[in-house]
CSV table of C-alpha atoms and ligand atoms in Angstrom, one decimal:
chain,number,residue,atom,x,y,z
A,416,MET,CA,6.1,4.7,5.6
A,417,PHE,CA,9.5,5.4,6.8
A,418,GLY,CA,10.7,6.4,10.2
A,419,ALA,CA,14.3,7.0,11.7
A,420,TRP,CA,15.9,7.7,14.9
A,421,ALA,CA,19.3,8.4,14.0
A,422,PRO,CA,21.3,11.3,16.0
A,423,ASP,CA,24.5,11.0,14.0
A,424,GLU,CA,22.3,10.9,10.3
A,425,ASP,CA,20.6,13.6,8.3
A,426,VAL,CA,17.2,12.1,9.1
A,427,ALA,CA,15.6,14.4,6.2
A,428,THR,CA,17.7,12.6,3.6
A,429,LEU,CA,17.4,9.2,4.9
A,430,ALA,CA,13.5,9.6,4.9
A,431,TYR,CA,13.8,11.0,1.2
A,432,PHE,CA,15.8,7.8,0.2
A,433,GLY,CA,13.5,5.4,2.2
A,434,LEU,CA,10.6,6.6,1.0
A,435,TYR,CA,11.9,6.6,-2.7
A,436,ALA,CA,12.6,3.1,-1.8
A,437,LEU,CA,8.8,2.9,-1.4
A,438,GLN,CA,7.4,5.3,-4.0
A,439,HIS,CA,5.5,2.0,-5.3
A,440,ARG,CA,3.4,2.3,-2.4
A,441,GLY,CA,1.4,5.5,-3.0
A,442,GLN,CA,2.0,8.4,-5.9
A,443,GLU,CA,-0.2,11.1,-4.9
A,444,SER,CA,1.6,12.6,-2.1
A,445,ALA,CA,4.5,12.8,-0.1
A,446,GLY,CA,5.7,14.3,3.2
A,447,ILE,CA,8.4,14.0,6.0
A,448,ALA,CA,8.1,15.6,9.7
A,449,VAL,CA,11.4,16.0,11.6
A,450,SER,CA,12.2,17.0,15.0
A,451,ASP,CA,14.7,18.1,16.5
A,452,GLY,CA,13.8,17.3,20.2
A,453,ALA,CA,12.4,20.8,21.1
A,454,ARG,CA,9.9,21.2,17.5
A,455,ILE,CA,8.8,19.2,14.7
A,456,VAL,CA,8.8,20.9,11.3
A,457,VAL,CA,6.3,19.1,8.7
A,458,PHE,CA,6.7,19.3,4.9
A,459,LYS,CA,4.2,17.5,2.6
A,460,ASP,CA,2.9,18.6,-1.0
A,461,MET,CA,0.9,16.4,-3.9
A,462,GLY,CA,3.2,14.7,-6.1
A,463,LEU,CA,5.8,11.8,-6.0
A,464,VAL,CA,8.9,12.2,-3.6
A,465,ALA,CA,11.0,13.4,-6.1
A,466,GLN,CA,8.4,16.1,-7.1
A,467,VAL,CA,8.1,17.2,-3.3
A,468,PHE,CA,11.5,17.0,-2.0
A,469,ASP,CA,14.9,18.5,-3.5
A,470,ALA,CA,18.0,19.3,-1.4
A,471,PRO,CA,16.8,23.1,-0.7
A,472,VAL,CA,14.3,21.8,1.1
A,473,LEU,CA,15.7,18.8,2.7
A,474,SER,CA,17.7,21.3,4.1
A,475,THR,CA,15.7,23.0,6.2
A,476,LEU,CA,14.4,19.9,7.8
A,477,HIS,CA,16.6,19.5,10.8
A,478,GLY,CA,16.5,17.1,13.2
A,479,HIS,CA,17.6,13.4,14.7
A,480,ILE,CA,14.1,12.1,14.2
A,481,ALA,CA,11.7,11.8,11.1
A,482,VAL,CA,8.7,10.2,9.8
A,483,GLY,CA,7.8,9.9,5.8
A,484,HIS,CA,5.4,9.3,4.1
A,485,CYS,CA,3.8,8.5,0.3
A,486,ARG,CA,0.5,8.8,0.3
A,487,TYR,CA,-2.6,6.1,-1.7
A,488,SER,CA,-5.7,7.4,-0.8
A,489,THR,CA,-8.5,5.0,0.0
A,490,SER,CA,-10.0,6.9,2.2
A,491,GLY,CA,-10.6,10.6,1.9
A,492,SER,CA,-10.1,12.5,-1.4
A,493,SER,CA,-6.4,12.7,-2.7
A,494,VAL,CA,-6.1,16.6,-1.6
A,495,TRP,CA,-3.2,18.5,-0.3
A,496,GLN,CA,-5.4,18.6,3.3
A,497,ASN,CA,-5.3,14.7,3.7
A,498,ALA,CA,-1.3,13.8,2.5
A,499,GLN,CA,0.7,12.6,5.3
A,500,PRO,CA,2.4,12.9,7.8
A,501,THR,CA,-0.5,14.0,9.8
A,502,PHE,CA,0.5,16.8,12.2
A,503,ARG,CA,-1.5,18.1,15.9
A,504,THR,CA,-0.5,19.5,18.6
A,505,THR,CA,-1.6,19.4,22.4
A,506,PRO,CA,-0.1,21.1,25.7
A,507,ALA,CA,1.9,17.9,26.6
A,508,GLY,CA,3.2,17.7,23.1
A,509,SER,CA,3.3,17.8,19.1
A,510,LEU,CA,2.3,14.3,16.8
A,511,ALA,CA,3.3,13.8,13.2
A,512,LEU,CA,1.6,10.7,11.9
A,513,GLY,CA,1.6,8.5,8.8
A,514,HIS,CA,-0.6,5.7,8.0
A,515,ASN,CA,-0.7,2.6,5.9
A,516,GLY,CA,-4.1,0.6,5.5
A,517,ASN,CA,-7.3,1.6,6.2
A,518,LEU,CA,-9.9,1.6,9.1
A,519,ILE,CA,-13.2,-0.1,9.1
A,520,ASN,CA,-14.6,1.9,11.9
A,521,THR,CA,-13.7,5.4,11.0
A,522,LEU,CA,-17.5,7.1,11.8
A,523,GLU,CA,-17.7,5.7,15.2
A,524,LEU,CA,-14.2,7.3,15.8
A,525,ALA,CA,-14.9,10.2,14.3
A,526,ALA,CA,-18.0,10.4,16.9
A,527,ARG,CA,-16.0,9.7,19.8
A,528,VAL,CA,-13.3,12.4,19.0
A,529,ARG,CA,-16.2,15.3,19.0
A,530,ALA,CA,-17.6,13.8,21.7
A,531,SER,CA,-14.5,13.9,23.8
A,532,ALA,CA,-12.7,17.0,22.0
A,533,PRO,CA,-12.2,20.0,24.0
A,534,GLY,CA,-15.3,22.4,23.3
A,535,ASN,CA,-17.5,19.3,23.4
A,536,GLY,CA,-18.6,19.1,19.5
A,537,ASP,CA,-18.7,21.2,16.6
A,538,GLY,CA,-17.6,24.2,18.6
A,539,PRO,CA,-14.2,25.7,17.8
A,540,GLY,CA,-12.5,23.7,20.3
A,541,SER,CA,-13.4,20.2,19.0
A,542,GLY,CA,-10.8,18.5,17.2
A,543,PHE,CA,-12.3,18.4,13.6
A,544,ALA,CA,-12.9,22.2,14.1
A,545,ARG,CA,-9.1,22.8,14.5
A,546,LEU,CA,-8.9,20.9,10.6
A,547,PRO,CA,-12.0,20.8,8.9
A,548,GLU,CA,-10.8,20.5,5.5
A,549,ALA,CA,-8.6,16.6,6.3
A,550,THR,CA,-11.3,14.0,5.9
A,551,SER,CA,-9.2,10.7,5.8
A,552,ASP,CA,-9.7,8.5,8.2
A,553,THR,CA,-6.0,9.1,9.4
A,554,ASP,CA,-7.0,12.8,10.7
A,555,VAL,CA,-9.4,10.8,13.0
A,556,LEU,CA,-6.5,8.4,14.4
A,557,THR,CA,-4.6,11.7,14.7
A,558,ALA,CA,-7.3,13.3,16.5
A,559,LEU,CA,-7.8,10.4,18.7
A,560,PHE,CA,-4.0,9.9,19.9
A,561,THR,CA,-4.3,13.6,20.9
A,562,LEU,CA,-7.8,13.2,22.9
A,563,PRO,CA,-7.4,15.2,26.4
A,564,ALA,CA,-8.8,11.6,28.0
A,565,GLY,CA,-5.7,9.7,26.7
A,566,GLY,CA,-2.8,11.9,25.5
A,567,VAL,CA,-2.4,15.2,26.6
A,568,ASP,CA,-2.0,14.5,30.3
A,569,GLY,CA,0.3,11.4,29.8
A,570,GLY,CA,2.0,12.6,26.2
A,571,ILE,CA,1.0,11.0,22.6
A,572,GLU,CA,2.7,7.3,24.5
A,573,ALA,CA,-0.5,7.5,26.8
A,574,GLY,CA,-2.6,8.6,23.8
A,575,ALA,CA,-1.7,6.2,21.8
A,576,LEU,CA,-1.9,3.5,24.1
A,577,ALA,CA,-5.6,4.8,24.6
A,578,GLY,CA,-6.3,5.1,21.3
A,579,LEU,CA,-5.0,2.3,19.6
A,580,PRO,CA,-7.6,-0.4,21.2
A,581,LEU,CA,-10.5,1.8,19.9
A,582,VAL,CA,-9.4,1.6,16.0
A,583,ARG,CA,-10.7,-1.4,14.4
A,584,GLY,CA,-8.8,-2.2,10.5
A,585,ALA,CA,-5.9,-1.9,8.9
A,586,TYR,CA,-3.3,0.3,10.4
A,587,SER,CA,0.8,0.2,10.1
A,588,LEU,CA,1.5,3.4,11.7
A,589,VAL,CA,5.0,5.8,12.4
A,590,PHE,CA,4.8,8.4,13.8
A,591,MET,CA,6.8,10.8,16.2
A,592,ASP,CA,6.5,13.3,19.2
A,593,GLU,CA,9.2,15.6,19.8
A,594,HIS,CA,11.4,13.2,21.7
A,595,THR,CA,10.4,9.6,20.4
A,596,LEU,CA,9.8,7.7,17.4
A,597,TYR,CA,6.6,4.8,17.7
A,598,ALA,CA,5.7,2.2,15.4
A,599,ALA,CA,2.6,0.3,15.9
A,600,ARG,CA,0.7,-2.8,13.9
A,601,ASP,CA,-2.9,-3.7,13.7
A,602,PRO,CA,-3.9,-7.1,15.6
A,603,GLN,CA,-4.1,-8.6,11.8
A,604,GLY,CA,-1.4,-7.1,11.0
A,605,PHE,CA,-2.8,-6.4,7.4
A,606,ARG,CA,-0.1,-4.4,5.9
A,607,PRO,CA,3.8,-4.8,6.5
A,608,LEU,CA,5.9,-2.9,9.0
A,609,VAL,CA,9.7,-3.6,9.7
A,610,LEU,CA,12.4,-2.8,12.5
A,611,GLY,CA,16.1,-2.3,11.6
A,612,ARG,CA,19.1,-0.9,12.9
A,613,LEU,CA,21.6,1.3,11.9
A,614,GLU,CA,25.2,1.9,13.4
A,615,ARG,CA,23.9,4.0,15.3
A,616,GLY,CA,19.8,4.3,15.3
A,617,TRP,CA,17.2,2.9,14.3
A,618,VAL,CA,14.6,2.5,11.5
A,619,VAL,CA,10.9,1.4,10.6
A,620,ALA,CA,9.5,0.7,7.0
A,621,SER,CA,7.0,-0.6,5.3
A,622,GLU,CA,9.2,-2.9,3.0
A,623,THR,CA,12.4,-4.5,4.0
A,624,ALA,CA,14.1,-3.2,0.6
A,625,ALA,CA,13.6,0.6,2.2
A,626,LEU,CA,16.4,-0.9,5.2
A,627,ASP,CA,18.4,-2.2,2.7
A,628,ILE,CA,18.7,1.1,0.4
A,629,VAL,CA,19.6,3.6,3.7
A,630,GLY,CA,21.9,0.9,4.8
A,631,ALA,CA,20.2,-1.1,7.9
A,632,SER,CA,20.4,-4.0,8.6
A,633,PHE,CA,16.6,-6.0,9.3
A,634,VAL,CA,15.8,-6.9,12.7
A,635,ARG,CA,12.7,-7.9,12.9
A,636,GLU,CA,9.4,-7.5,11.7
A,637,VAL,CA,7.0,-5.2,14.0
A,638,GLU,CA,4.5,-7.7,15.6
A,639,PRO,CA,0.7,-7.5,15.2
A,640,GLY,CA,-0.7,-5.7,18.3
A,641,GLU,CA,2.6,-4.0,19.4
A,642,LEU,CA,3.6,-0.6,19.9
A,643,ILE,CA,7.3,-0.3,19.6
A,644,THR,CA,8.6,3.4,21.1
A,645,ILE,CA,12.3,4.2,19.9
A,646,ASP,CA,14.7,6.6,21.7
A,647,GLU,CA,18.0,7.5,23.1
A,648,ARG,CA,17.2,4.0,25.2
A,649,GLY,CA,16.4,1.8,22.1
A,650,PRO,CA,13.5,0.2,21.1
A,651,ARG,CA,10.8,-0.9,23.9
A,652,SER,CA,8.3,-3.2,23.2
A,653,LEU,CA,4.6,-2.8,24.5
A,654,ARG,CA,1.6,-5.2,23.4
A,655,PHE,CA,-1.8,-3.3,23.4
A,656,ALA,CA,-3.5,-6.2,21.8
A,657,GLU,CA,-3.9,-10.3,21.5
A,658,PRO,CA,-2.2,-10.5,18.2
A,659,ARG,CA,-4.5,-12.6,15.3
A,660,PRO,CA,-2.0,-12.5,12.2
A,661,ARG,CA,-3.9,-11.9,9.0
A,662,GLY,CA,-1.1,-10.4,6.5
A,663,CYS,CA,-2.5,-9.4,3.1
A,664,LEU,CA,-1.6,-11.9,0.5
A,665,PHE,CA,-2.1,-9.4,-2.7
A,666,GLU,CA,1.2,-8.0,-1.0
A,667,TYR,CA,2.7,-11.1,-2.4
A,668,VAL,CA,0.9,-11.1,-5.7
A,669,TYR,CA,1.5,-7.1,-6.7
A,670,LEU,CA,2.3,-4.6,-4.0
A,671,ALA,CA,5.6,-5.7,-2.5
A,672,ARG,CA,8.5,-4.9,-4.0
A,673,PRO,CA,10.1,-8.1,-5.0
A,674,ASP,CA,13.5,-7.6,-3.5
A,675,THR,CA,11.4,-7.1,-0.1
A,676,ALA,CA,10.9,-10.4,2.4
A,677,ILE,CA,7.5,-10.8,3.7
A,678,ALA,CA,8.0,-12.9,7.0
A,679,GLY,CA,11.4,-14.1,5.7
A,680,ARG,CA,10.9,-15.0,2.9
A,681,SER,CA,11.5,-13.4,-0.2
A,682,VAL,CA,8.6,-11.8,-2.5
A,683,GLN,CA,10.8,-12.6,-5.9
A,684,ALA,CA,11.2,-16.5,-4.7
A,685,THR,CA,7.4,-16.2,-4.0
A,686,ARG,CA,6.3,-14.9,-7.2
A,687,VAL,CA,8.2,-17.6,-9.1
A,688,ALA,CA,7.0,-20.0,-7.2
A,689,VAL,CA,3.7,-19.4,-8.1
A,690,GLY,CA,4.0,-18.6,-12.2
A,691,ARG,CA,5.8,-22.5,-11.9
A,692,THR,CA,2.8,-23.4,-10.1
A,693,LEU,CA,0.3,-21.8,-12.5
A,694,ALA,CA,2.4,-23.5,-15.5
A,695,ALA,CA,1.3,-27.1,-13.9
A,696,GLU,CA,-2.0,-25.7,-13.0
A,697,HIS,CA,-2.6,-24.1,-16.9
A,698,PRO,CA,-0.3,-25.6,-19.4
A,699,VAL,CA,-0.4,-24.8,-22.7
A,700,ASP,CA,1.2,-25.4,-26.3
A,701,ALA,CA,3.0,-22.3,-26.9
A,702,ASP,CA,6.4,-20.7,-28.5
A,703,LEU,CA,6.9,-17.6,-26.1
A,704,VAL,CA,6.4,-16.8,-22.5
A,705,ILE,CA,6.3,-13.0,-21.9
A,706,PRO,CA,5.5,-11.0,-18.9
A,707,VAL,CA,3.5,-7.8,-18.3
A,708,PRO,CA,5.8,-5.7,-17.2
A,709,GLU,CA,7.2,-5.4,-14.3
A,710,SER,CA,5.0,-7.1,-11.6
A,711,GLY,CA,4.2,-10.0,-14.0
A,712,THR,CA,7.8,-10.5,-14.7
A,713,PRO,CA,8.9,-12.7,-11.7
A,714,ALA,CA,5.6,-15.6,-12.2
A,715,ALA,CA,6.7,-15.4,-16.0
A,716,ILE,CA,10.1,-16.4,-15.3
A,717,GLY,CA,8.5,-19.3,-13.1
A,718,TYR,CA,5.8,-20.5,-16.1
A,719,ALA,CA,9.1,-20.1,-18.4
A,720,GLN,CA,11.2,-22.2,-16.3
A,721,ALA,CA,8.3,-25.0,-15.6
A,722,SER,CA,7.0,-25.4,-19.0
A,723,GLY,CA,10.1,-25.3,-20.6
A,724,ILE,CA,8.8,-23.0,-23.2
A,725,PRO,CA,11.1,-19.3,-23.8
A,726,TYR,CA,11.1,-16.9,-21.8
A,727,GLY,CA,11.1,-13.3,-23.3
A,728,GLN,CA,10.3,-9.5,-23.1
A,729,GLY,CA,7.4,-8.7,-25.2
A,730,LEU,CA,6.1,-5.7,-24.1
A,731,VAL,CA,8.4,-2.6,-23.1
A,732,LYS,CA,7.4,-0.5,-20.0
A,733,ASN,CA,7.5,3.3,-19.7
A,734,SER,CA,8.8,3.5,-16.2
A,735,TYR,CA,8.3,7.3,-16.1
A,736,VAL,CA,4.6,6.8,-16.3
A,737,GLY,CA,3.0,7.3,-13.0
A,738,ARG,CA,0.7,10.0,-11.5
A,739,THR,CA,2.0,13.4,-12.8
A,740,PHE,CA,0.3,16.6,-12.8
A,741,ILE,CA,-0.3,17.0,-16.8
A,742,GLN,CA,-3.3,15.1,-17.8
A,743,PRO,CA,-2.6,13.6,-21.4
A,744,SER,CA,-5.1,15.1,-23.5
A,745,GLN,CA,-8.2,13.0,-24.6
A,746,THR,CA,-6.9,11.7,-28.0
A,747,ILE,CA,-3.4,10.2,-26.0
A,748,ARG,CA,-6.0,8.9,-23.1
A,749,GLN,CA,-7.7,6.5,-25.7
A,750,ARG,CA,-4.3,5.4,-26.4
A,751,GLY,CA,-5.0,4.3,-22.5
A,752,ILE,CA,-2.3,1.5,-21.9
A,753,ARG,CA,0.2,2.3,-24.9
A,754,LEU,CA,1.4,5.3,-22.7
A,755,LYS,CA,2.6,2.7,-20.2
A,756,LEU,CA,3.3,-0.6,-22.9
A,757,ASN,CA,4.5,-0.6,-26.4
A,758,PRO,CA,4.8,-4.4,-27.8
A,759,LEU,CA,8.0,-5.5,-29.6
A,760,ARG,CA,7.0,-6.5,-33.1
A,761,ASP,CA,9.8,-8.4,-34.0
A,762,VAL,CA,10.1,-11.0,-30.9
A,763,ILE,CA,5.8,-11.4,-31.0
A,764,ALA,CA,4.9,-11.6,-34.6
A,765,GLY,CA,3.4,-15.1,-35.7
A,766,GLN,CA,4.6,-16.6,-32.1
A,767,ARG,CA,2.1,-18.5,-29.9
A,768,VAL,CA,2.2,-16.5,-26.6
A,769,VAL,CA,1.7,-16.7,-23.3
A,770,VAL,CA,1.2,-13.6,-21.6
A,771,VAL,CA,1.7,-13.5,-17.9
A,772,ASP,CA,-0.1,-10.8,-15.6
A,773,ASP,CA,-0.4,-10.5,-11.5
A,774,SER,CA,-4.3,-9.8,-11.8
A,775,ILE,CA,-7.3,-9.1,-13.0
A,776,VAL,CA,-8.8,-5.9,-11.5
A,777,ARG,CA,-11.6,-4.6,-14.2
A,778,GLY,CA,-10.4,-6.1,-17.4
A,779,ASN,CA,-9.8,-3.1,-19.4
A,780,THR,CA,-5.8,-3.5,-19.4
A,781,GLN,CA,-5.6,-7.1,-19.9
A,782,ARG,CA,-8.4,-6.5,-22.8
A,783,ALA,CA,-6.2,-3.5,-24.6
A,784,ILE,CA,-2.9,-6.0,-23.8
A,785,VAL,CA,-4.3,-9.3,-25.8
A,786,ALA,CA,-5.8,-6.7,-28.8
A,787,MET,CA,-2.1,-5.1,-28.4
A,788,LEU,CA,-0.8,-8.5,-29.3
A,789,ARG,CA,-2.9,-9.4,-32.2
A,790,GLU,CA,-2.2,-6.2,-33.7
A,791,ALA,CA,1.6,-6.9,-33.1
A,792,GLY,CA,1.0,-10.1,-35.1
A,793,ALA,CA,1.1,-13.0,-32.5
A,794,ALA,CA,-0.6,-15.7,-34.1
A,795,GLU,CA,-2.4,-16.8,-30.6
A,796,VAL,CA,-2.7,-15.3,-27.2
A,797,HIS,CA,-2.8,-16.9,-23.7
A,798,VAL,CA,-3.3,-15.1,-20.4
A,799,ARG,CA,-2.0,-16.4,-17.3
A,800,ILE,CA,-2.8,-14.6,-14.3
A,801,SER,CA,-0.9,-14.9,-11.3
A,802,SER,CA,-3.5,-14.8,-8.7
A,803,PRO,CA,-7.3,-16.2,-8.3
A,804,PRO,CA,-10.1,-14.0,-9.3
A,805,VAL,CA,-10.1,-10.6,-7.5
A,806,ALA,CA,-13.7,-10.8,-7.1
A,807,TRP,CA,-14.8,-8.8,-3.8
A,808,PRO,CA,-13.2,-5.8,-2.7
A,809,CYS,CA,-10.7,-4.7,-0.2
A,810,PHE,CA,-11.3,-2.6,2.6
A,811,TYR,CA,-8.2,-3.2,4.6
A,812,GLY,CA,-5.9,-0.8,2.2
A,813,ILE,CA,-6.1,-1.8,-1.6
A,814,ASP,CA,-8.8,0.5,-3.5
A,815,PHE,CA,-9.5,-2.2,-5.8
A,816,ALA,CA,-12.9,-1.0,-6.7
A,817,THR,CA,-16.8,-2.2,-5.9
A,818,ARG,CA,-18.2,-5.7,-6.4
A,819,ALA,CA,-20.3,-4.1,-9.3
A,820,GLU,CA,-16.8,-3.0,-11.0
A,821,LEU,CA,-15.0,-5.7,-10.1
A,822,ILE,CA,-14.5,-8.2,-13.5
A,823,ALA,CA,-14.7,-11.5,-11.3
A,824,GLY,CA,-17.3,-9.9,-9.2
A,825,GLY,CA,-20.5,-10.7,-11.9
A,826,LEU,CA,-18.8,-13.1,-14.7
A,827,SER,CA,-17.1,-16.7,-14.7
A,828,ALA,CA,-13.3,-17.4,-15.7
A,829,GLU,CA,-14.7,-18.4,-19.1
A,830,GLU,CA,-16.7,-15.1,-19.7
A,831,ILE,CA,-13.8,-12.9,-18.9
A,832,ARG,CA,-12.0,-15.0,-20.9
A,833,VAL,CA,-14.5,-14.0,-23.8
A,834,SER,CA,-14.5,-10.7,-22.4
A,835,ILE,CA,-11.2,-9.8,-22.3
A,836,GLY,CA,-10.6,-11.5,-26.5
A,837,ALA,CA,-7.8,-14.3,-24.9
A,838,ASP,CA,-7.3,-17.6,-27.0
A,839,THR,CA,-7.4,-19.2,-23.1
A,840,LEU,CA,-7.0,-17.6,-19.6
A,841,GLY,CA,-5.7,-19.7,-16.8
A,842,TYR,CA,-5.6,-18.3,-12.9
A,843,VAL,CA,-3.5,-19.7,-10.4
A,844,SER,CA,-5.6,-21.4,-7.9
A,845,LEU,CA,-6.0,-19.9,-4.4
A,846,ASP,CA,-4.6,-23.2,-2.6
A,847,GLY,CA,-1.9,-22.8,-5.4
A,848,LEU,CA,-0.7,-19.1,-4.2
A,849,ILE,CA,-1.2,-19.4,-0.8
A,850,ALA,CA,1.6,-22.9,-0.9
A,851,ALA,CA,4.1,-20.4,-2.4
A,852,THR,CA,4.1,-17.8,0.5
A,853,SER,CA,5.0,-20.4,2.8
A,854,LEU,CA,2.5,-19.3,5.4
A,855,PRO,CA,-0.6,-21.5,6.9
A,856,ALA,CA,-3.6,-20.3,5.0
A,857,GLY,CA,-5.2,-19.0,8.5
A,858,ARG,CA,-2.6,-16.7,9.0
A,859,LEU,CA,-3.2,-14.6,5.8
A,860,CYS,CA,-6.5,-12.4,4.4
A,861,ARG,CA,-7.6,-13.2,1.4
A,862,ALA,CA,-10.8,-12.1,1.6
A,863,CYS,CA,-10.5,-10.3,-2.3
A,864,PHE,CA,-10.4,-13.6,-3.5
A,865,ASP,CA,-12.6,-15.6,-1.3
A,866,GLY,CA,-14.9,-13.6,0.5
A,867,ASP,CA,-13.9,-14.2,3.7
A,868,TYR,CA,-13.1,-11.3,5.7
A,869,PRO,CA,-11.0,-11.2,8.9
A,870,LEU,CA,-12.7,-8.2,10.2
A,871,ARG,CA,-16.3,-7.7,9.5
A,872,VAL,CA,-17.1,-3.8,8.2
A,873,ALA,CA,-20.6,-2.3,8.6
A,874,ASP,CA,-22.5,-1.0,5.5
A,875,GLY,CA,-22.2,2.3,6.2
A,876,GLU,CA,-18.3,2.1,7.3
A,877,GLN,CA,-17.5,1.4,3.4
A,878,GLY,CA,-16.8,3.8,0.6
A,879,LYS,CA,-13.8,5.8,0.2
A,880,HIS,CA,-15.3,9.4,1.3
A,881,LEU,CA,-17.3,8.5,4.3
A,882,LEU,CA,-16.3,12.2,6.2
A,883,GLU,CA,-17.1,13.7,2.9
A,884,ASP,CA,-20.2,12.4,2.6
A,885,ALA,CA,-20.9,12.7,6.6
A,886,ALA,CA,-20.2,16.7,6.1
A,887,MET,CA,-22.8,16.9,3.4
A,888,GLY,CA,-25.4,15.2,4.8
A,889,PRO,CA,-28.0,12.7,3.0
A,890,ALA,CA,-28.0,14.2,-0.3
A,891,ARG,CA,-24.1,13.3,-0.5
A,892,ALA,CA,-23.9,10.5,1.3
A,893,GLY,CA,-24.2,6.9,-0.9
A,894,SER,CA,-23.4,9.4,-4.3
B,1318,SF4,S1,-8.6,-8.4,0.8
B,1318,SF4,FE1,-6.6,-8.6,-0.8
B,1318,SF4,S2,-5.9,-7.0,-1.1
B,1318,SF4,FE2,-7.6,-6.6,1.2
B,1318,SF4,S3,-5.9,-7.3,2.8
B,1318,SF4,FE3,-7.1,-8.8,2.4
B,1318,SF4,S4,-5.6,-10.1,0.8
B,1318,SF4,FE4,-5.1,-7.6,0.7
């Protein structure tokens, strides 16, 4: 997510560059909302930022406030109706909102919205009747902020302050009405959100790397449990909940850009340190350390530094493979991983190779990589993973899989080694990973590794298609 309040800037283009820097956080849809102080215009579509926006489109978005979003779906289908920013109007103003995270009381909030909306229920005046196709937790949140009880009379700020304490789960939010930019973070601060300063104006972004790219200086992180409002008077901080920080450990492993800093520490430095720990915890006699690019690269550098084994590039990544509208044919799909990665035979042949990757989720990628390296002539393949086994699902904004689909949910490390066909397999320890972040364990969520969930999630609130299932009735629910 990216937001800007900047009277001297072309905020739509600023948001475009901000989203471009954050494309790795979501590739399904992209959108930008802009306000000129009187009217909000939203443009969004399915696809990558560069597919959705071009110069003619950006030139139609005029104003001094912008909210941008690129979506990775964790709740609700990947369809246009669920693209963000979401948009709702009230008699007191309009709301355009971007959300990173995943709520864990969506059905409860949806029931509250239905009961409180004008028309009181499923009638034509209710919040859901106005946008029946949207089925994301974010749409429920947007409806909550525009309920008459909190929002319509007092405006969007009052609606947000009334609604935020009711919301549970992971939410970093950037939103706006016609006059003000807002940024809010859940009390746990699961997902990152930072405030930056322009010469004349302010930006908020999911990661510090986006600040660098638009020429903003880092001011501070949005605090867990804080709502920041930004208008011509500058930023104003409001607290809606006591902070109970539990930032996502997986941001360090995979999600965040290496050139981003979290809690003052560069993600790259953390990943290199994890690689060094991995070498100490799982040494091996080998000839070459190679990364699975890109997210395995820093840890492979750390592994090579600490082990003294030469570092090399053994797998070439096609950077242009993302989600596109072109579905590969069945024949190409069967080649699977080769679309993304191809081995350098000259480098690999005859070598005892240590291949470093960031995580194992289902195991299919690592199985394919080991097979590919053996085909390329590797004498031995030693797999090293810069995170502990991912054994538990995430309900806070990463759509891993169910526990049954996670290979570490059912198999031991030795069984996984056999399953992926490696000569040896080593995961970094949870303590080793946490130590590399420089944060105390108690400030981090690590539930996908140890099953210790900071917020309990009711069985009925689990699943990606809660609102679709509820709308379809019991026959669809649970399918
Ligand atoms: S469960 Fe894992 S991925 Fe999800 S927020 Fe916690 S550490 Fe991050």
